[in-house]
Short mmCIF file of C-alpha atoms and ligand atoms in Angstrom, two decimals:
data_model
loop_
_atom_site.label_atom_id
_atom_site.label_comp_id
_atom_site.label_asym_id
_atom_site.label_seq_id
_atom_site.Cartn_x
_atom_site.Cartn_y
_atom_site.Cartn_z
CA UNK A 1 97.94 124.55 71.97
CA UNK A 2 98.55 121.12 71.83
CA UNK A 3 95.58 118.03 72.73
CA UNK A 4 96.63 115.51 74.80
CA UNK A 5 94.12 112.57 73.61
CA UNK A 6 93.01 109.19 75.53
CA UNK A 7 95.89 106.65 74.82
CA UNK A 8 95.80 104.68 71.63
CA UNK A 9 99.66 103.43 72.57
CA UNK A 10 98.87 99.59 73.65
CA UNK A 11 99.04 99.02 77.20
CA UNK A 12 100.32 95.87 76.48
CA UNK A 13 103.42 97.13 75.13
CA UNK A 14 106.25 96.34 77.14
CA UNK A 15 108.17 98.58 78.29
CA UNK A 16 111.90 98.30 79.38
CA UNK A 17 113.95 100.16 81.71
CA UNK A 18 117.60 100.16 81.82
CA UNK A 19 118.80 101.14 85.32
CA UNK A 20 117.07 100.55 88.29
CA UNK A 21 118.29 104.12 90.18
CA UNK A 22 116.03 106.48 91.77
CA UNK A 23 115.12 107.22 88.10
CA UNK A 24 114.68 104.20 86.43
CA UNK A 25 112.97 102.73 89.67
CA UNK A 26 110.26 105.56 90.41
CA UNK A 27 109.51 106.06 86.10
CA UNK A 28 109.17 102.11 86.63
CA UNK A 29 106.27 102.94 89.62
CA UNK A 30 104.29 105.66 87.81
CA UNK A 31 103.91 103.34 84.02
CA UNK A 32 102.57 100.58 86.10
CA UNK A 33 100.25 102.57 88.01
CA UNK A 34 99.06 103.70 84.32
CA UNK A 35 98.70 99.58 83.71
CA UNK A 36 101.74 99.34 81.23
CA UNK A 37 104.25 96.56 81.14
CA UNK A 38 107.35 97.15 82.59
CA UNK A 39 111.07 95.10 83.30
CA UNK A 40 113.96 96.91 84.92
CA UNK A 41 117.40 95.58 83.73
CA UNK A 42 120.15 96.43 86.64
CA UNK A 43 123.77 95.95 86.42
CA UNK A 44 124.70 95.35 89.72
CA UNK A 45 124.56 91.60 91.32
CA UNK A 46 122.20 92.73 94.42
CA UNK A 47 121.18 96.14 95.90
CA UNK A 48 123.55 96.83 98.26
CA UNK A 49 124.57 100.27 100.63
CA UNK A 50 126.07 102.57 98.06
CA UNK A 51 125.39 106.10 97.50
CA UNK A 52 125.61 109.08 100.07
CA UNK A 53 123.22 111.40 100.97
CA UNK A 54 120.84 112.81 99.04
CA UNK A 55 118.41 116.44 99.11
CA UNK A 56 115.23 116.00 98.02
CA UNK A 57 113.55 119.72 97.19
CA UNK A 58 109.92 120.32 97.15
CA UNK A 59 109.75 119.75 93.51
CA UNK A 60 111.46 116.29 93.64
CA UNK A 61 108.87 115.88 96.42
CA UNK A 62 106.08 116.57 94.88
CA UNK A 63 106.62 114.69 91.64
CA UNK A 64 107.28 111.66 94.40
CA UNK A 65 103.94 112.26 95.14
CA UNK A 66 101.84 112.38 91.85
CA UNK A 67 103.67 108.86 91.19
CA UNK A 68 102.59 107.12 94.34
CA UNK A 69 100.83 109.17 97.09
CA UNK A 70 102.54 107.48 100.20
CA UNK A 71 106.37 108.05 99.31
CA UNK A 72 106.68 110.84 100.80
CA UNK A 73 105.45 109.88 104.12
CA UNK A 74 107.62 106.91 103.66
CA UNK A 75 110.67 108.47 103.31
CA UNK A 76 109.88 111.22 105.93
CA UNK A 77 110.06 107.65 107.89
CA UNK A 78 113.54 106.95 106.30
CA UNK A 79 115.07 110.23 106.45
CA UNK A 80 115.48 113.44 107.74
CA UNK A 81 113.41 116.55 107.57
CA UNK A 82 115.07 119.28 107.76
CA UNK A 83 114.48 122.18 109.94
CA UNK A 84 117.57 124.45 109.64
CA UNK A 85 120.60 124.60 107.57
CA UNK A 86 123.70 125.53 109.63
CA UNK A 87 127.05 127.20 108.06
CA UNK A 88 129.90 126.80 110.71
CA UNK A 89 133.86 127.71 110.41
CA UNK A 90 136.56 125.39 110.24
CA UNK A 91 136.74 125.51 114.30
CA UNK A 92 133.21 124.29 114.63
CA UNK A 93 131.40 127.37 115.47
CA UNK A 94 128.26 128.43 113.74
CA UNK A 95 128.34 131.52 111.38
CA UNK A 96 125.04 131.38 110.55
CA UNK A 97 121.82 129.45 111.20
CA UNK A 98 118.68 129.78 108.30
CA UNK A 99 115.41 127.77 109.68
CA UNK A 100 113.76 126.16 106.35
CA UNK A 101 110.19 128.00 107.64
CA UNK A 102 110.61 130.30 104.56
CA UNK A 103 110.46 127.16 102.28
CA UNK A 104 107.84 125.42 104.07
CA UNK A 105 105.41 129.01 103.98
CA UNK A 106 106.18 129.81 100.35
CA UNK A 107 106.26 125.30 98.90
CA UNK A 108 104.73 123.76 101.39
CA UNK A 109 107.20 121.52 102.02
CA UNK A 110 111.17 121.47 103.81
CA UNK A 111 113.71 119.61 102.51
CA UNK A 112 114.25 115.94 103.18
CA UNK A 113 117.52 114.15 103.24
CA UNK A 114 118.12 110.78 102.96
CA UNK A 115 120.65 108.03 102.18
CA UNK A 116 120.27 107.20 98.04
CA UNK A 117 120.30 102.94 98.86
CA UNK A 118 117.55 103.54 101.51
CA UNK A 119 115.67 105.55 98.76
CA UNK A 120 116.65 102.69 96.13
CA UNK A 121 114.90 100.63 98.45
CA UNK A 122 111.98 102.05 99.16
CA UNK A 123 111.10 102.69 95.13
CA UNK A 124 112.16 98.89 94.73
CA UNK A 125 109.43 97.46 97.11
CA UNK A 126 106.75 99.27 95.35
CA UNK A 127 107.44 97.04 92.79
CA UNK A 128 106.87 93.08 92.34
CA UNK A 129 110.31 91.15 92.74
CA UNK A 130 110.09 89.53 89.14
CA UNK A 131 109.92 92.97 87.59
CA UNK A 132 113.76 93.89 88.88
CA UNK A 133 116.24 91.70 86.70
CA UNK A 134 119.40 92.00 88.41
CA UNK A 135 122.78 91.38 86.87
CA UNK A 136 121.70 92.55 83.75
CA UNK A 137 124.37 95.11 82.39
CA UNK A 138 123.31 96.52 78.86
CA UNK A 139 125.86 96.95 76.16
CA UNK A 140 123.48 98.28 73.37
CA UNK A 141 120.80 97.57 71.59
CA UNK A 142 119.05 97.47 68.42
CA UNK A 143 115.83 98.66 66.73
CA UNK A 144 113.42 98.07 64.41
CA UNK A 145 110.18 98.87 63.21
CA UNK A 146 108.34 96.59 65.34
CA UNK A 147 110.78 96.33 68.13
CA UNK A 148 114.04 96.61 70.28
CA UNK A 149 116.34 94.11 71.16
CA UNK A 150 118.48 94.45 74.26
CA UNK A 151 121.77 92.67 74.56
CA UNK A 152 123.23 92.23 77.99
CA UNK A 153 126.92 91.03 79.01
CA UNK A 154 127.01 87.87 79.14
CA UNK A 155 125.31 86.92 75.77
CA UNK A 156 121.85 87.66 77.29
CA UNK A 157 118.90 89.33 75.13
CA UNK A 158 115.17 90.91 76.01
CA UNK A 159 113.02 92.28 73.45
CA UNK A 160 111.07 95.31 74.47
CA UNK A 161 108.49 97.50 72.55
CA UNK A 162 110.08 100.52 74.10
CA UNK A 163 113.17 100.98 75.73
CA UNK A 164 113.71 103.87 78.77
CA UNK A 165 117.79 104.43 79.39
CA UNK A 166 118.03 105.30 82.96
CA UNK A 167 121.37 104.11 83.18
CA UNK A 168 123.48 107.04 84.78
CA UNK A 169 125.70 109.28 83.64
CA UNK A 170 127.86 106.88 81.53
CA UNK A 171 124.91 105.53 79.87
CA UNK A 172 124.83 102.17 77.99
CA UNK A 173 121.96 103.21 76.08
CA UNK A 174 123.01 107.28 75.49
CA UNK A 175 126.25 105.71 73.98
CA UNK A 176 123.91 103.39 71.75
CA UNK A 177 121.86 106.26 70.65
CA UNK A 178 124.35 109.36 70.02
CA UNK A 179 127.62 107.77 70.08
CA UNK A 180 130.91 108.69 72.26
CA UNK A 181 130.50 112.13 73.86
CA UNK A 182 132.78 114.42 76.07
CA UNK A 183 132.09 114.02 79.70
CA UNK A 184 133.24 117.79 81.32
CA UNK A 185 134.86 117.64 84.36
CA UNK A 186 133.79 120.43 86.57
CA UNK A 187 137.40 121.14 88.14
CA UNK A 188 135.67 120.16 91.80
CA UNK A 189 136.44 116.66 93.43
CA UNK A 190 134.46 114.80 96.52
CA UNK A 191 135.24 112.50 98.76
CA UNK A 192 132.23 110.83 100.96
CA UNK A 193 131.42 108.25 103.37
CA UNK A 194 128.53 106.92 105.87
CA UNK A 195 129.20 107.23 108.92
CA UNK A 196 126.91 105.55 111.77
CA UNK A 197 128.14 108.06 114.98
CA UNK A 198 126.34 110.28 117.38
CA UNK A 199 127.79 113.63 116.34
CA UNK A 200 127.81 116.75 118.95
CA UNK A 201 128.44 118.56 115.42
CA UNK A 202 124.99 118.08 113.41
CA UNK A 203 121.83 117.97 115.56
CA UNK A 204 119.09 115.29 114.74
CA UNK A 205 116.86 118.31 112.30
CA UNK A 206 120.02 119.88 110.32
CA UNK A 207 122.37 119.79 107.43
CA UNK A 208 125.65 121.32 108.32
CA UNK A 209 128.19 122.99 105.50
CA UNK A 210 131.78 123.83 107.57
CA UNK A 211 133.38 126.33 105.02
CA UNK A 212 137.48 127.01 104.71
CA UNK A 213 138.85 129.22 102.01
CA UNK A 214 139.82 126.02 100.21
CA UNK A 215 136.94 123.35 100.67
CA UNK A 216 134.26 122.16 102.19
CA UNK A 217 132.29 119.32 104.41
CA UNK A 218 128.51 118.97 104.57
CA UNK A 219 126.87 116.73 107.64
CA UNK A 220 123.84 115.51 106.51
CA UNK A 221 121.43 113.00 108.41
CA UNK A 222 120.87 110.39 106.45
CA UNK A 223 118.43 108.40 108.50
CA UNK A 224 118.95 105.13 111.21
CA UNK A 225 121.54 106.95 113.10
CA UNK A 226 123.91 107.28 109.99
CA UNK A 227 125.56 110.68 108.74
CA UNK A 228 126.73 111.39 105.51
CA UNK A 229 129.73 113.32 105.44
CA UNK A 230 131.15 114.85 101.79
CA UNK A 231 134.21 117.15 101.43
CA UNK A 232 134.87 119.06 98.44
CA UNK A 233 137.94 120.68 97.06
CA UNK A 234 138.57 122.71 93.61
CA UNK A 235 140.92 120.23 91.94
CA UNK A 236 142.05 121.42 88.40
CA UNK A 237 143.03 117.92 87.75
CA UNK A 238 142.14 114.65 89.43
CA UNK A 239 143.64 110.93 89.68
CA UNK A 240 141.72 108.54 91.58
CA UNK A 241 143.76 106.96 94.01
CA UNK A 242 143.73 102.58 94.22
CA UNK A 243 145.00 103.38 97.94
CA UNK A 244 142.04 103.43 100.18
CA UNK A 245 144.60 104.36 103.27
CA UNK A 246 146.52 107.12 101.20
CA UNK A 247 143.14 108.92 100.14
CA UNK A 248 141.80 109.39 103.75
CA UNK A 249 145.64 110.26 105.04
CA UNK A 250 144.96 112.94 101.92
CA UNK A 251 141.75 114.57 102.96
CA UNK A 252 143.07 114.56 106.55
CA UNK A 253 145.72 116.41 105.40
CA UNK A 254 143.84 119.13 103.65
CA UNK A 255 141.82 119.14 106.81
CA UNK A 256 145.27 119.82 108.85
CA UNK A 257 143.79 123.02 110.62
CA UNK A 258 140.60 121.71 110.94
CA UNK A 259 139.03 121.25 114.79
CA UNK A 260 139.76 118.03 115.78
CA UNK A 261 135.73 116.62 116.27
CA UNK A 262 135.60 117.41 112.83
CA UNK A 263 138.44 115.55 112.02
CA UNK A 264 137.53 112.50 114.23
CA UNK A 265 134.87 112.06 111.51
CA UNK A 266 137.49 111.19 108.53
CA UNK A 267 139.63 109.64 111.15
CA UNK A 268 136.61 107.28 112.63
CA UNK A 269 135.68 106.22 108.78
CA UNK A 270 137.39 103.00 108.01
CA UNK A 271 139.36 103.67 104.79
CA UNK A 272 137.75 101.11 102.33
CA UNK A 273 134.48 103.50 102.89
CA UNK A 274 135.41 106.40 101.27
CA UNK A 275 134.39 106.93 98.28
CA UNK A 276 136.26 109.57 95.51
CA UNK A 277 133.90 111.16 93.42
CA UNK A 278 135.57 113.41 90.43
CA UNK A 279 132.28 116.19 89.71
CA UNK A 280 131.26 115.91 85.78
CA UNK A 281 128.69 116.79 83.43
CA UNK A 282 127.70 116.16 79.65
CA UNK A 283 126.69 118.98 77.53
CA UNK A 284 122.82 119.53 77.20
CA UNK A 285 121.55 117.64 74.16
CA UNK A 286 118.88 118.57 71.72
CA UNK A 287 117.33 115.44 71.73
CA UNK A 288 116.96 112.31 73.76
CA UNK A 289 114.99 110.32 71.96
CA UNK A 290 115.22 108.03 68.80
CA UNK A 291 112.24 105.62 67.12
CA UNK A 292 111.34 103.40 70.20
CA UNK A 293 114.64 104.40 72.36
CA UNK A 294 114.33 107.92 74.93
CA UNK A 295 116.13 108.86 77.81
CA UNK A 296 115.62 109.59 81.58
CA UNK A 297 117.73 111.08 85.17
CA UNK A 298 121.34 111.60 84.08
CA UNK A 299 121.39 109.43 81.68
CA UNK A 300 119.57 112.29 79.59
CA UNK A 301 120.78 115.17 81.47
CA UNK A 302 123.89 114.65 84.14
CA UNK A 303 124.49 117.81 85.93
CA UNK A 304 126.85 119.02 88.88
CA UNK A 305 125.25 118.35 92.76
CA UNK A 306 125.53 122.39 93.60
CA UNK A 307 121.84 122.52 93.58
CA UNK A 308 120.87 118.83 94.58
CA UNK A 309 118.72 118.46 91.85
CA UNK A 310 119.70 115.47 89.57
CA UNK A 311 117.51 112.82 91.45
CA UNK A 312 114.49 115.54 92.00
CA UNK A 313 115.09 116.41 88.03
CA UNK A 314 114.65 112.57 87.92
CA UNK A 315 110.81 112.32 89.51
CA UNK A 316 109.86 114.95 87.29
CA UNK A 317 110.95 113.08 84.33
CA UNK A 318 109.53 109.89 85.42
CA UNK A 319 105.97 111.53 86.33
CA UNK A 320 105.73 113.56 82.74
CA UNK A 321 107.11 110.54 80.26
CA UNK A 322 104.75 108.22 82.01
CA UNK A 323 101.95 111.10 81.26
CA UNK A 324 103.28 111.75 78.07
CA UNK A 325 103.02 107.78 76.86
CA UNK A 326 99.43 107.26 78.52
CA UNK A 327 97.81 109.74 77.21
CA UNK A 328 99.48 110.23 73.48
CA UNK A 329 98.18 108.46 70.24
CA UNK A 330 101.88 107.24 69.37
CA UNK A 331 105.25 106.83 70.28
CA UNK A 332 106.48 110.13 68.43
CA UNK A 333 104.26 112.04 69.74
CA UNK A 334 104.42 110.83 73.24
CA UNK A 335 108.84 111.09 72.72
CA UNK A 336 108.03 114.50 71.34
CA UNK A 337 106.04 116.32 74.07
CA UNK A 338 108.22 114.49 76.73
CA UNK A 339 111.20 116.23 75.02
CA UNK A 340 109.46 119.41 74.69
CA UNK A 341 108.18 119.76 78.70
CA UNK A 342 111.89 118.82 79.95
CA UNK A 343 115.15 119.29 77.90
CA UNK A 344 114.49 123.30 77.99
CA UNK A 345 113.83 123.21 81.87
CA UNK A 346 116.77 120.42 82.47
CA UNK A 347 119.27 122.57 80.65
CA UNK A 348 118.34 125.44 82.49
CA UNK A 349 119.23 122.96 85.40
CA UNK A 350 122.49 121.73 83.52
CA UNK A 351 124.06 125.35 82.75
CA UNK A 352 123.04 126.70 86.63
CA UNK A 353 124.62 123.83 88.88
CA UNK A 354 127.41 124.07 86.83
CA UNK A 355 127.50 127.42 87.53
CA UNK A 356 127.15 126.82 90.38
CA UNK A 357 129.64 124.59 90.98
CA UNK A 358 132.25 127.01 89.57
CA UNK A 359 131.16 129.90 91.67
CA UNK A 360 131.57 127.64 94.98
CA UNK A 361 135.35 128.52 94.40
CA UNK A 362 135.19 132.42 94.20
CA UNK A 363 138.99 132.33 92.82
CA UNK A 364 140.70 135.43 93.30
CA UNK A 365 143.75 133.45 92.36
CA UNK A 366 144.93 129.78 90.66
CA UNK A 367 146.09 128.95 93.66
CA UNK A 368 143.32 130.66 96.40
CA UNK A 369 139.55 129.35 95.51
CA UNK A 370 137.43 130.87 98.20
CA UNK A 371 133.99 128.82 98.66
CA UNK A 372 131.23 131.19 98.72
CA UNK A 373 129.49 131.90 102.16
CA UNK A 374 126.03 131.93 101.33
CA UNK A 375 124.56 129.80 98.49
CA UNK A 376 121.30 131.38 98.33
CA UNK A 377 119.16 130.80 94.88
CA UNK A 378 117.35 134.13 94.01
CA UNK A 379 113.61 134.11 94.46
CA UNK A 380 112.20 133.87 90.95
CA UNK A 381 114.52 130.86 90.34
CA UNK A 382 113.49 129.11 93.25
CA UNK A 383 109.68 129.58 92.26
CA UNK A 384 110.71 128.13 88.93
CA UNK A 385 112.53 125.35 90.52
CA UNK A 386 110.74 124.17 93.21
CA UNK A 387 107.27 124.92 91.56
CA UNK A 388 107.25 123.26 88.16
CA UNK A 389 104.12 122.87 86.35
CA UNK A 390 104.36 120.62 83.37
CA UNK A 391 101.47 120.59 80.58
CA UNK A 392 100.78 124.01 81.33
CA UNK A 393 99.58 124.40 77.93
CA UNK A 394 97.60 121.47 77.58
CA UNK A 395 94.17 121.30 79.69
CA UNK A 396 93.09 117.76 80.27
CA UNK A 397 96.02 116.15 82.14
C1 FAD B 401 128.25 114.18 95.57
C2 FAD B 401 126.86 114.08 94.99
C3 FAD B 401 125.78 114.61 95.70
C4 FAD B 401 124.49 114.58 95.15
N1 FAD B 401 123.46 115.15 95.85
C5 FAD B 401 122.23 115.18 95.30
C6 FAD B 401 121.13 115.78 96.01
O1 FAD B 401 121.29 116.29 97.12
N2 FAD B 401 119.91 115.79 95.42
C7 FAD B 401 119.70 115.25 94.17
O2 FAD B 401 118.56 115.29 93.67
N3 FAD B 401 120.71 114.67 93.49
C8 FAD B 401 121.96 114.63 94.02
N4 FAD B 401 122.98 114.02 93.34
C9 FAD B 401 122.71 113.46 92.01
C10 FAD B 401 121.92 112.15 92.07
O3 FAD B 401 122.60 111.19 92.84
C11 FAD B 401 121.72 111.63 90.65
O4 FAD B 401 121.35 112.67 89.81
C12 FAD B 401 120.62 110.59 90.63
O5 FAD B 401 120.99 109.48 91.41
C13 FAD B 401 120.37 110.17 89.18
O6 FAD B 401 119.46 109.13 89.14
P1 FAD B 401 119.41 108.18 87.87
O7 FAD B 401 118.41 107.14 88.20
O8 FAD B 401 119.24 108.99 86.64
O9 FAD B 401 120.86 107.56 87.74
P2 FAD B 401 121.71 106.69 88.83
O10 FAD B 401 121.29 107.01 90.21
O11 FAD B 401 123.11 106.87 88.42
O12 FAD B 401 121.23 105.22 88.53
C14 FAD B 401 121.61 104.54 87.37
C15 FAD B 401 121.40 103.06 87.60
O13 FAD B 401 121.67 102.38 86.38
C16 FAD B 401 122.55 101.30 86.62
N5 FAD B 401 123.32 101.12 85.38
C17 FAD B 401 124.30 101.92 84.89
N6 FAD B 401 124.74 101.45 83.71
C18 FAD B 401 124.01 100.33 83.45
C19 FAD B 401 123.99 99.41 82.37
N7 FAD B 401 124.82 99.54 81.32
N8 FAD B 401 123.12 98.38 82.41
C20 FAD B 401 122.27 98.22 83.47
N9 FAD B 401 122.25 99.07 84.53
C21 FAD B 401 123.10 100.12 84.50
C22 FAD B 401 123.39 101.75 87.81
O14 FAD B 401 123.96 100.64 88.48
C23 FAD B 401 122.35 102.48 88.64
O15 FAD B 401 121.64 101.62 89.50
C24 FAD B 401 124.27 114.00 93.87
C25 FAD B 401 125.35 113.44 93.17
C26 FAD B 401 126.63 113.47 93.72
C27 FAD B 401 127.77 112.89 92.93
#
């Protein structure tokens, strides 16, 4: 069994993030809360409303709640809490109906969805303005000994003692560390938009999946009035289209037998909305860390959306690397039991969403993928999933 011992890592050191995601962002919360130094470095100019809509699981949930006891409630604010998930047929009529009381009786908590940039901006404001350095896009960096240097575009540098890459699933700092890899892509394309609309197909309390034998659209509340709607297709191939126009006359078209209030969603999104999304992982690595230099969110381990759990995978790595560096002797040791309480759970993760992706489209030909009807996770799993214990072997955290 291992001993997890008082910190003798300086709490001085600082510590830099790369990325400042749901990931990067929430890992940033929990080291400050354990009194470490900490700078985000973010690529974009300003934090503006991207992203769609997002499930967060009781796990994700939970780990939201170890780092800072009030998210939760604050994002219950923000979002939605779900109270039944709702299957319905292309024509708009409900197959089936689950209530989320089973999850609630057996986690203690439903599922919450809510739109990614309103999430962004709740983790953002736990944190003091001058520790968010926007416009700062990493290229690589370097290490030594002593140190790492960061270079940014633009010619810009920042020296950190330790250096978090929470930079996404093309990540700066992954690239840096383990060179040019092969990004899969998982045969399944999605298009998605915000919509703000009062919408007689999705009540107020549910998450709505309208099946064909080709694709599918989820409704999910996203919070403030606004809907996220995502359609996906199996695509063996993909191009994304520069046409904004063309794409939505595209996924209208696929829609052609659709009902028509279902329809009047795509139609009532302005083009230059809708977003094309091709579905892609990265093989699970072995290791994420090097020297001063480990990795967190998809940066580390990008995995397919069938079981919504790349930003709850995210909390839990934020919550057990920030454990991991306060209470370790050293670096290598902190790097090493991080590594050792996620990458064998995360792959897990990896392997079963894609999976999971690829049974979506039950083919029982190239040319006729048939999305499954029920998506159901078997009991056991969902224990494991949604009730993660980390540092089960070791007693004093
Ligand atoms: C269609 C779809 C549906 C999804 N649904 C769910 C869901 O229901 N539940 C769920 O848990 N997950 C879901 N996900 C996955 C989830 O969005 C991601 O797993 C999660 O956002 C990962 O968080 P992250 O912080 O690791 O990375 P990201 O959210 O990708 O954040 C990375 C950040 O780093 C910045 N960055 C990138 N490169 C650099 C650089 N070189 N320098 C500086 N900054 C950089 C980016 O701008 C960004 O802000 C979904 C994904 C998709 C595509």
């Amino acid at each position: 069994m291992s001993t997890l011992h008082k910190s003798e890592i300086d709490m001085n050191i600082n510590i830099a993030i790369i990325g400042a995601g749901l990931g990067g962002l929430a890992c940033a919360i929990a080291l400050r809360k354990q009194g470490f130094e900490v700078q985000v470095y973010e690529q974009a100019k300003d934090f503006r409303p991207v992203g769609g809509g997002l499930g967060l699981f009781p796990n994700g949930l939970n780990f939201l709640e170890l780092i800072e006891p009030d998210l939760v409630e604050q994002i219950k604010n923000y979002g939605c809490c779900l109270q039944k998930i709702v299957v319905k047929n292309i024509a708009g009529e409900t197959i089936n109906s689950n209530p989320t009381t089973q999850l609630i009786e057996k986690y203690g908590r439903t599922i919450i969805t809510i739109w990614w940039w309103h999430l962004q901006q709740i983790l953002a404001k736990k944190l003091p303005e001058n520790c968010i350095h926007l416009d700062c896009q990493c290229l690589d960096f370097e290490q030594t000994e002593q140190d790492v240097i960061i270079h940014f575009k633009g010619g810009k540098t920042a020296r950190a003692d330790l250096l978090i890459g929470a930079d996404g699933i093309h990540s700066a700092v992954r690239k840096t560390l383990f060179g040019d890899e092969q990004i899969n892509y998982l045969k399944s394309m999605s298009w998605r938009a915000n919509l703000k609309c009062q919408q007689e197909l999705i009540k107020p309390d549910e998450i709505v999946r309208i099946i064909s034998d080709k694709q599918f659209l989820f409704l999910v509340n996203i919070g403030d009035g606004y809907i996220n709607w995502t359609t996906r297709k199996f695509a063996p191939e993909y191009h994304l289209s520069t046409n904004s126009q063309a794409m939505k006359d595209r996924i209208l078209q696929d829609l052609t037998n659709w009902a028509e209030p279902i329809r009047n969603i795509i139609k009532n999104t302005p083009a230059d909305k809708i977003f094309a999304v091709p579905i892609c992982d990265r093989p699970p690595l072995n290791s994420w860390s090097q020297g001063r230099v480990t990795l967190l969110g998809d940066a580390a381990h990008p995995m397919s959306p069938s079981m919504g759990q790349g930003a709850n995978s995210a909390f839990e790595d934020a919550w057990v690397l920030t454990q991991c560096l306060a209470r370790f002797s050293n670096i290598e040791g902190a790097f090493n039991q991080y590594e050792k309480e996620r990458i064998e759970r995360t792959k897990i993760m990896q392997i079963k969403s894609a999976e999971g992706e690829e049974n979506q489209w039950q083919t029982t030909n190239k040319t006729q993928p048939k999305p499954q009807k029920t998506r159901n996770l078997d009991s056991s799993f969902s224990d494991w999933l949604y009730q993660y214990k980390p540092f089960s072997t070791i007693s004093n955290i």
